Short mmCIF file of C-alpha atoms and ligand atoms in Angstrom, two decimals:
data_model
loop_
_atom_site.label_atom_id
_atom_site.label_comp_id
_atom_site.label_asym_id
_atom_site.label_seq_id
_atom_site.Cartn_x
_atom_site.Cartn_y
_atom_site.Cartn_z
CA MET Z 1442 -28.26 -10.41 19.79
CA ASN Z 1443 -25.68 -10.45 17.01
CA LYS Z 1444 -24.98 -6.97 15.63
CA GLN Z 1445 -25.19 -6.35 11.89
CA ALA Z 1446 -23.08 -4.00 9.79
CA ILE Z 1447 -23.42 -2.91 6.20
CA ILE Z 1448 -20.27 -1.92 4.37
CA VAL Z 1449 -20.79 0.24 1.29
CA GLY Z 1450 -18.05 -0.52 -1.26
CA ALA Z 1451 -16.03 -3.70 -1.79
CA GLY Z 1452 -12.69 -2.02 -2.45
CA PRO Z 1453 -9.64 -3.29 -0.55
CA CYS Z 1454 -10.51 -1.09 2.45
CA GLY Z 1455 -14.19 -2.05 2.56
CA LEU Z 1456 -13.27 -5.75 2.32
CA SER Z 1457 -10.67 -5.35 5.03
CA ALA Z 1458 -13.21 -3.60 7.28
CA ALA Z 1459 -15.67 -6.47 6.77
CA ILE Z 1460 -13.05 -9.06 7.75
CA GLU Z 1461 -12.04 -7.11 10.88
CA LEU Z 1462 -15.66 -6.65 12.00
CA GLU Z 1463 -16.49 -10.31 11.37
CA ASN Z 1464 -13.42 -11.19 13.48
CA VAL Z 1465 -15.06 -9.46 16.48
CA GLY Z 1466 -18.44 -11.12 15.90
CA ILE Z 1467 -20.27 -8.48 13.86
CA THR Z 1468 -22.08 -9.90 10.83
CA CYS Z 1469 -21.33 -7.93 7.67
CA THR Z 1470 -23.02 -7.46 4.33
CA ILE Z 1471 -21.00 -5.61 1.70
CA ILE Z 1472 -22.92 -3.78 -1.01
CA GLU Z 1473 -20.92 -3.00 -4.14
CA ARG Z 1474 -21.86 -1.03 -7.23
CA GLY Z 1475 -19.72 -3.15 -9.55
CA ASN Z 1476 -18.00 -6.33 -8.47
CA ILE Z 1477 -15.26 -6.61 -5.83
CA VAL Z 1478 -12.26 -4.26 -6.15
CA ASP Z 1479 -13.90 -2.46 -9.04
CA ALA Z 1480 -11.36 0.39 -8.92
CA ILE Z 1481 -8.48 -2.04 -9.46
CA TYR Z 1482 -10.43 -3.74 -12.24
CA ARG Z 1483 -10.62 -0.31 -13.88
CA TYR Z 1484 -6.88 0.39 -13.66
CA PRO Z 1485 -5.03 0.34 -17.00
CA THR Z 1486 -4.56 -3.33 -17.90
CA HIS Z 1487 -0.74 -3.06 -17.91
CA GLN Z 1488 -0.65 -1.43 -14.44
CA THR Z 1489 1.99 -2.48 -11.93
CA PHE Z 1490 1.40 -1.43 -8.31
CA PHE Z 1491 3.90 0.93 -6.72
CA SER Z 1492 3.41 -1.00 -3.46
CA SER Z 1493 4.96 -4.37 -2.83
CA ALA Z 1494 2.48 -7.25 -2.44
CA ASN Z 1495 2.77 -7.51 1.36
CA LEU Z 1496 1.61 -3.90 1.74
CA LEU Z 1497 -1.63 -4.69 -0.08
CA GLU Z 1498 -2.54 -7.68 2.11
CA ILE Z 1499 -5.81 -7.70 4.04
CA GLY Z 1500 -7.23 -10.07 6.66
CA ASP Z 1501 -3.78 -11.63 7.26
CA VAL Z 1502 -4.06 -13.54 3.98
CA PRO Z 1503 -0.58 -13.67 2.40
CA PHE Z 1504 -0.29 -12.08 -1.05
CA ILE Z 1505 2.23 -14.35 -2.76
CA CYS Z 1506 3.48 -12.93 -6.00
CA LYS Z 1507 6.34 -13.80 -8.34
CA GLU Z 1508 7.51 -10.17 -8.59
CA LEU Z 1509 8.07 -7.77 -5.68
CA LYS Z 1510 5.39 -5.44 -7.05
CA PRO Z 1511 2.23 -7.10 -8.27
CA ARG Z 1512 0.34 -6.28 -11.42
CA ARG Z 1513 -3.36 -5.47 -11.69
CA GLN Z 1514 -4.19 -9.06 -12.63
CA ASP Z 1515 -2.29 -10.47 -9.59
CA ALA Z 1516 -4.29 -8.19 -7.29
CA LEU Z 1517 -7.62 -9.15 -8.86
CA VAL Z 1518 -6.79 -12.83 -8.26
CA TYR Z 1519 -5.61 -12.10 -4.70
CA TYR Z 1520 -8.70 -10.15 -3.60
CA ARG Z 1521 -11.04 -12.73 -5.17
CA GLU Z 1522 -9.21 -15.40 -3.18
CA VAL Z 1523 -9.53 -13.38 0.05
CA VAL Z 1524 -13.29 -12.92 -0.39
CA THR Z 1525 -13.74 -16.64 -1.10
CA ARG Z 1526 -11.55 -17.78 1.75
CA LYS Z 1527 -13.17 -15.43 4.30
CA GLY Z 1528 -16.68 -16.27 3.05
CA LEU Z 1529 -17.61 -12.60 2.81
CA ASP Z 1530 -21.20 -11.75 1.94
CA VAL Z 1531 -20.92 -9.40 -1.04
CA LYS Z 1532 -23.96 -8.09 -2.93
CA PRO Z 1533 -22.47 -7.10 -6.29
CA PHE Z 1534 -23.96 -4.74 -8.89
CA GLU Z 1535 -26.07 -2.90 -6.30
CA THR Z 1536 -25.64 0.83 -5.87
CA VAL Z 1537 -26.39 2.27 -2.45
CA GLU Z 1538 -28.61 5.29 -2.94
CA ARG Z 1539 -29.49 6.24 0.60
CA VAL Z 1540 -28.41 5.69 4.20
CA GLU Z 1541 -30.82 6.96 6.83
CA LYS Z 1542 -31.25 6.49 10.54
CA SER Z 1543 -34.53 5.35 12.00
CA ASP Z 1544 -35.10 4.42 15.68
CA GLY Z 1545 -31.36 4.05 16.31
CA LYS Z 1546 -30.88 1.67 13.35
CA PHE Z 1547 -29.82 2.37 9.79
CA LEU Z 1548 -31.92 1.74 6.71
CA VAL Z 1549 -29.74 1.27 3.64
CA THR Z 1550 -31.47 1.56 0.27
CA SER Z 1551 -29.77 0.13 -2.78
CA ARG Z 1552 -30.71 -0.47 -6.40
CA HIS Z 1553 -29.80 -3.44 -8.59
CA GLU Z 1554 -30.14 -2.78 -12.32
CA ARG Z 1555 -32.39 -5.82 -12.91
CA HIS Z 1556 -33.78 -6.65 -9.47
CA GLY Z 1557 -34.77 -3.14 -8.40
CA VAL Z 1558 -34.66 -1.61 -4.93
CA SER Z 1559 -33.71 -3.34 -1.65
CA VAL Z 1560 -33.84 -1.87 1.84
CA ARG Z 1561 -31.65 -3.48 4.51
CA GLU Z 1562 -31.41 -2.74 8.22
CA ALA Z 1563 -28.13 -2.48 10.14
CA ASP Z 1564 -26.75 -1.45 13.51
CA TYR Z 1565 -23.62 0.03 11.94
CA VAL Z 1566 -22.78 1.36 8.49
CA ILE Z 1567 -19.29 1.83 7.07
CA LEU Z 1568 -18.93 3.97 3.97
CA ALA Z 1569 -15.91 2.81 1.98
CA THR Z 1570 -16.91 4.18 -1.40
CA GLY Z 1571 -13.50 5.33 -2.67
CA TYR Z 1572 -13.24 7.95 -5.39
CA TYR Z 1573 -12.39 6.24 -8.68
CA GLY Z 1574 -15.97 6.25 -9.97
CA ARG Z 1575 -16.09 10.03 -10.34
CA PRO Z 1576 -13.52 11.72 -12.59
CA ARG Z 1577 -12.47 15.27 -11.79
CA LYS Z 1578 -13.93 17.22 -14.70
CA LEU Z 1579 -12.13 19.87 -16.73
CA ASP Z 1580 -15.44 21.69 -17.18
CA VAL Z 1581 -14.61 22.82 -20.70
CA PRO Z 1582 -16.77 22.68 -23.83
CA GLY Z 1583 -16.34 19.38 -25.69
CA GLU Z 1584 -15.50 17.29 -22.62
CA GLU Z 1585 -18.51 15.05 -23.28
CA LEU Z 1586 -17.50 14.26 -26.90
CA PRO Z 1587 -17.10 10.51 -27.63
CA HIS Z 1588 -13.36 10.71 -28.29
CA VAL Z 1589 -12.71 12.08 -24.77
CA SER Z 1590 -12.18 9.65 -21.89
CA HIS Z 1591 -11.21 9.97 -18.24
CA TYR Z 1592 -10.02 6.37 -18.06
CA PHE Z 1593 -7.10 4.76 -19.88
CA GLU Z 1594 -7.45 1.02 -20.35
CA GLU Z 1595 -4.73 0.09 -22.81
CA ALA Z 1596 -2.65 1.57 -25.57
CA HIS Z 1597 -3.37 -0.71 -28.52
CA PRO Z 1598 -6.42 1.17 -29.95
CA TYR Z 1599 -4.28 4.30 -30.17
CA TYR Z 1600 -1.66 2.84 -32.55
CA ARG Z 1601 -0.80 5.57 -35.13
CA GLN Z 1602 -3.39 7.88 -33.58
CA HIS Z 1603 -2.82 11.41 -32.35
CA VAL Z 1604 -3.55 11.32 -28.63
CA THR Z 1605 -3.68 14.33 -26.33
CA VAL Z 1606 -3.11 13.41 -22.70
CA ILE Z 1607 -4.30 16.08 -20.27
CA GLY Z 1608 -2.64 16.13 -16.85
CA GLY Z 1609 0.87 15.78 -15.46
CA LYS Z 1610 0.68 13.34 -12.57
CA ASN Z 1611 1.28 9.60 -12.44
CA SER Z 1612 -1.69 8.45 -14.47
CA ALA Z 1613 -0.95 10.97 -17.26
CA VAL Z 1614 2.76 10.13 -17.36
CA ASP Z 1615 2.11 6.35 -17.25
CA ALA Z 1616 -0.44 6.62 -20.05
CA ALA Z 1617 1.92 8.71 -22.20
CA ILE Z 1618 4.73 6.15 -21.82
CA GLU Z 1619 2.46 3.23 -22.74
CA LEU Z 1620 0.94 5.11 -25.67
CA GLU Z 1621 4.34 6.00 -27.12
CA LYS Z 1622 5.41 2.34 -26.82
CA ALA Z 1623 2.32 1.34 -28.81
CA GLY Z 1624 3.07 3.74 -31.65
CA ALA Z 1625 0.71 6.60 -30.79
CA TYR Z 1626 1.67 10.25 -31.45
CA VAL Z 1627 1.44 11.72 -27.98
CA THR Z 1628 1.09 15.28 -26.73
CA VAL Z 1629 0.82 15.93 -23.00
CA LEU Z 1630 -0.82 19.19 -21.91
CA TYR Z 1631 -0.20 20.05 -18.28
CA ARG Z 1632 -1.16 23.23 -16.44
CA GLY Z 1633 1.87 23.01 -14.11
CA SER Z 1634 5.12 24.78 -14.95
CA GLU Z 1635 7.32 21.74 -14.26
CA TYR Z 1636 6.96 18.01 -13.61
CA SER Z 1637 4.71 17.27 -10.67
CA PRO Z 1638 6.65 16.17 -7.55
CA SER Z 1639 4.11 13.35 -7.14
CA VAL Z 1640 5.34 11.53 -10.27
CA LYS Z 1641 7.04 8.32 -9.11
CA PRO Z 1642 10.81 8.94 -9.11
CA TRP Z 1643 11.53 5.69 -10.98
CA VAL Z 1644 9.09 6.63 -13.77
CA LEU Z 1645 10.10 10.24 -14.40
CA PRO Z 1646 13.51 9.54 -16.09
CA THR Z 1647 11.82 7.30 -18.68
CA PHE Z 1648 9.22 9.93 -19.43
CA ASP Z 1649 11.70 12.80 -19.50
CA SER Z 1650 13.91 10.88 -21.90
CA LEU Z 1651 10.94 10.45 -24.29
CA VAL Z 1652 10.32 14.19 -24.10
CA ARG Z 1653 13.97 15.08 -24.66
CA HIS Z 1654 14.14 12.74 -27.67
CA GLU Z 1655 10.95 14.34 -29.02
CA LYS Z 1656 9.05 11.07 -28.91
CA VAL Z 1657 6.46 12.69 -26.65
CA ARG Z 1658 5.54 16.36 -26.92
CA MET Z 1659 5.23 17.93 -23.48
CA GLU Z 1660 3.57 21.33 -23.03
CA PHE Z 1661 3.72 22.95 -19.57
CA ASN Z 1662 1.59 25.94 -18.47
CA ALA Z 1663 -1.15 24.69 -20.77
CA THR Z 1664 -4.73 25.47 -19.73
CA ILE Z 1665 -7.42 23.73 -21.73
CA GLU Z 1666 -10.02 26.05 -23.29
CA ARG Z 1667 -12.12 23.60 -25.28
CA ILE Z 1668 -12.09 20.27 -27.08
CA ASP Z 1669 -13.22 20.12 -30.70
CA LEU Z 1670 -13.66 17.06 -32.91
CA ASP Z 1671 -10.09 17.20 -34.28
CA GLU Z 1672 -8.29 19.61 -31.98
CA VAL Z 1673 -7.68 20.57 -28.41
CA VAL Z 1674 -7.54 24.32 -27.92
CA TYR Z 1675 -5.41 25.52 -25.01
CA ARG Z 1676 -3.89 28.70 -23.67
CA GLN Z 1677 -0.19 28.90 -22.92
CA ASN Z 1678 1.47 32.03 -21.56
CA GLY Z 1679 -1.43 34.17 -22.76
CA GLU Z 1680 -1.45 32.73 -26.28
CA GLU Z 1681 -4.17 30.50 -27.76
CA LYS Z 1682 -2.75 27.27 -29.23
CA ARG Z 1683 -4.15 24.13 -30.84
CA VAL Z 1684 -3.05 20.55 -31.12
CA HIS Z 1685 -4.46 18.13 -33.67
CA THR Z 1686 -6.03 15.12 -31.93
CA ASP Z 1687 -7.92 11.91 -32.66
CA HIS Z 1688 -8.42 11.00 -28.98
CA VAL Z 1689 -8.22 12.83 -25.68
CA LEU Z 1690 -7.33 11.17 -22.40
CA ALA Z 1691 -8.17 13.54 -19.57
CA MET Z 1692 -6.08 12.07 -16.75
CA THR Z 1693 -7.07 14.78 -14.29
CA GLY Z 1694 -7.76 12.63 -11.28
CA TYR Z 1695 -10.87 11.57 -9.45
CA GLN Z 1696 -12.86 12.82 -6.49
CA PRO Z 1697 -15.22 11.29 -3.96
CA ASP Z 1698 -18.97 11.53 -4.39
CA HIS Z 1699 -20.29 13.04 -1.18
CA ASN Z 1700 -24.03 12.89 -1.91
CA LEU Z 1701 -24.50 9.73 0.14
CA PHE Z 1702 -22.48 11.20 3.00
CA ALA Z 1703 -24.33 14.51 3.11
CA GLU Z 1704 -27.76 12.88 2.92
CA ALA Z 1705 -26.80 10.59 5.80
CA GLY Z 1706 -26.00 13.68 7.88
CA ILE Z 1707 -22.19 13.58 7.69
CA GLU Z 1708 -20.61 17.02 7.78
CA ILE Z 1709 -18.06 17.63 5.03
CA ASP Z 1710 -15.36 20.31 5.10
CA GLU Z 1711 -16.10 22.51 2.09
CA ASP Z 1712 -12.45 23.27 1.31
CA THR Z 1713 -10.83 19.87 1.81
CA GLY Z 1714 -13.77 17.54 1.19
CA VAL Z 1715 -12.82 15.69 4.37
CA PRO Z 1716 -15.83 14.19 6.19
CA SER Z 1717 -16.14 14.89 9.90
CA PHE Z 1718 -14.79 11.81 11.71
CA ASP Z 1719 -12.83 10.74 14.79
CA GLU Z 1720 -9.28 9.90 13.71
CA GLU Z 1721 -9.02 7.03 16.21
CA THR Z 1722 -12.32 5.29 15.60
CA TYR Z 1723 -13.31 6.49 12.09
CA GLU Z 1724 -16.78 7.21 13.44
CA THR Z 1725 -18.39 10.22 11.77
CA ASN Z 1726 -20.45 12.90 13.47
CA VAL Z 1727 -23.41 10.49 13.03
CA GLU Z 1728 -23.25 7.86 15.78
CA ASN Z 1729 -22.50 4.32 14.50
CA LEU Z 1730 -21.83 5.58 10.98
CA PHE Z 1731 -18.17 5.09 10.03
CA ILE Z 1732 -15.89 5.72 7.05
CA ALA Z 1733 -12.98 3.60 5.82
CA GLY Z 1734 -10.37 3.87 3.09
CA VAL Z 1735 -9.51 6.70 0.78
CA VAL Z 1736 -12.78 8.59 1.47
CA ALA Z 1737 -11.18 9.69 4.76
CA ALA Z 1738 -8.70 11.79 2.74
CA GLY Z 1739 -11.37 14.02 1.18
CA ASN Z 1740 -10.32 15.56 -2.13
CA ASP Z 1741 -6.61 14.78 -1.66
CA ALA Z 1742 -6.64 11.08 -2.54
CA ASN Z 1743 -2.83 10.89 -2.37
CA LYS Z 1744 -2.86 10.79 1.44
CA ILE Z 1745 -4.61 7.45 1.83
CA PHE Z 1746 -4.23 4.40 -0.35
CA ILE Z 1747 -4.49 0.66 0.16
CA GLU Z 1748 -1.26 0.54 2.19
CA ASN Z 1749 -2.70 2.61 5.04
CA GLY Z 1750 -6.49 2.57 4.39
CA ARG Z 1751 -6.56 -1.21 4.87
CA PHE Z 1752 -6.09 -0.65 8.64
CA HIS Z 1753 -9.15 1.57 9.15
CA GLY Z 1754 -11.42 -1.45 9.61
CA ARG Z 1755 -9.26 -2.73 12.47
CA ALA Z 1756 -9.63 0.61 14.28
CA ILE Z 1757 -13.41 0.49 13.80
CA ALA Z 1758 -13.60 -3.10 15.10
CA GLN Z 1759 -11.50 -2.10 18.11
CA ALA Z 1760 -13.75 0.89 18.86
CA LEU Z 1761 -16.86 -1.28 18.67
CA THR Z 1762 -15.44 -3.99 20.96
CA ASP Z 1763 -14.28 -1.35 23.48
CA ARG Z 1764 -17.82 0.04 23.44
CA VAL Z 1765 -19.37 -3.35 24.25
CA ARG Z 1766 -16.86 -3.87 27.13
CA ILE Z 1767 -17.68 -0.48 28.71
C1 FAD U 2760 -3.52 3.41 -11.46
C2 FAD U 2760 -3.53 3.34 -9.96
C3 FAD U 2760 -2.51 2.66 -9.28
C4 FAD U 2760 -2.53 2.57 -7.89
N1 FAD U 2760 -1.53 1.90 -7.23
C5 FAD U 2760 -1.56 1.79 -5.88
C6 FAD U 2760 -0.53 1.10 -5.16
O1 FAD U 2760 0.43 0.61 -5.74
N2 FAD U 2760 -0.64 1.00 -3.80
C7 FAD U 2760 -1.69 1.55 -3.10
O2 FAD U 2760 -1.71 1.42 -1.87
N3 FAD U 2760 -2.67 2.23 -3.75
C8 FAD U 2760 -2.64 2.37 -5.11
N4 FAD U 2760 -3.61 3.08 -5.77
C9 FAD U 2760 -4.69 3.70 -4.97
C10 FAD U 2760 -5.74 2.66 -4.60
O3 FAD U 2760 -6.31 2.07 -5.75
C11 FAD U 2760 -6.85 3.31 -3.78
O4 FAD U 2760 -6.30 4.02 -2.71
C12 FAD U 2760 -7.75 2.20 -3.22
O5 FAD U 2760 -8.44 1.56 -4.26
C13 FAD U 2760 -8.71 2.77 -2.19
O6 FAD U 2760 -9.43 1.69 -1.64
P1 FAD U 2760 -10.90 1.92 -1.06
O7 FAD U 2760 -11.38 0.58 -0.65
O8 FAD U 2760 -10.88 3.04 -0.09
O9 FAD U 2760 -11.71 2.48 -2.32
P2 FAD U 2760 -11.97 1.82 -3.82
O10 FAD U 2760 -10.95 0.82 -4.09
O11 FAD U 2760 -12.13 2.99 -4.67
O12 FAD U 2760 -13.32 1.06 -3.55
C14 FAD U 2760 -14.55 1.72 -3.38
C15 FAD U 2760 -15.65 0.80 -3.88
O13 FAD U 2760 -16.91 1.38 -3.57
C16 FAD U 2760 -17.80 1.15 -4.63
N5 FAD U 2760 -18.86 2.16 -4.54
C17 FAD U 2760 -18.76 3.50 -4.68
N6 FAD U 2760 -19.94 4.09 -4.50
C18 FAD U 2760 -20.82 3.09 -4.22
C19 FAD U 2760 -22.23 3.08 -3.93
N7 FAD U 2760 -22.95 4.20 -3.86
N8 FAD U 2760 -22.83 1.88 -3.72
C20 FAD U 2760 -22.10 0.72 -3.76
N9 FAD U 2760 -20.78 0.68 -4.03
C21 FAD U 2760 -20.15 1.86 -4.24
C22 FAD U 2760 -16.93 1.29 -5.88
O14 FAD U 2760 -17.50 0.63 -7.00
C23 FAD U 2760 -15.62 0.64 -5.41
O15 FAD U 2760 -15.55 -0.74 -5.71
C24 FAD U 2760 -3.58 3.19 -7.15
C25 FAD U 2760 -4.60 3.87 -7.83
C26 FAD U 2760 -4.58 3.96 -9.22
C27 FAD U 2760 -5.69 4.71 -9.91
#
């Protein structure tokens, strides 16, 4: 009988896994909390990918794009086209709450905001839940205030506003550049003592020039103590300092939510956040339960992105076909 798989998460890597499994005759249902490629949808609207279009392709569908590096909107169009063309079965706006094993099969419980709970059965489950839905918190008083956000959409609302950007990696630097362009008064508070080596080398000179020309205020060695309604209070070299602020963008990264993994019986390394899995097959310590995409990197999301995570599904499909042959 035809085997069934459920893929949790319709990011680029979950979609790619579904295509690869369908290619070897396994029927896939993809359950997605938002709609397809929700993480890309939530990128800043001006975002240009650092990867060229061909490195974002899945399912051998060409990603034709006017520029070498696509923009967010190009990618949204591309992945919609892939899902349509491949006829993938996506269940949008359903959050998977539980994956459990019963009599050798999996029961996957999900909840749709309006339609309530569904339970589906599957032979295989692939968790491709990414990390963008869960910001890495500062854990300081005031973080939950309404003028504090962990996502930057676009710069326009910040015109002539004092904005404190917290963080010093790509998303913080990108946001600061866009904000300055849109006429915001920008201060960047970063706990590092120098620019992070992960900042894209073609972006850093632009940012550094803004700092040197005092268009952006950059404070290194700055540890946030608390956020008040009009100020951010931070400590720098043992001294308490304050910066006036109308808005705070805490660009401190994101981290995977492991609740689903742990409840399903997947062991997680406490230090690295890396789930226990076979690096060739992506099968976890629970038989027939796989992972795909950036979740395989644990807390260090910079190791896996679309460029390499899109191949995980092929490895899983290969492992499953080898198993049938044996
Ligand atoms: C600003 C920015 C720019 C980037 N640029 C690039 C680039 O140029 N090149 C590159 O290769 N990478 C880039 N990345 C990284 C890339 O976006 C991620 O590596 C990629 O999205 C990971 O794909 P994924 O399928 O593993 O996870 P995601 O894309 O995060 O997809 C996971 C999906 O799972 C869903 N989900 C989570 N939990 C549940 C649940 N319980 N139930 C149902 N659904 C769930 C989420 O809604 C999401 O849609 C960039 C990231 C950012 C933030």
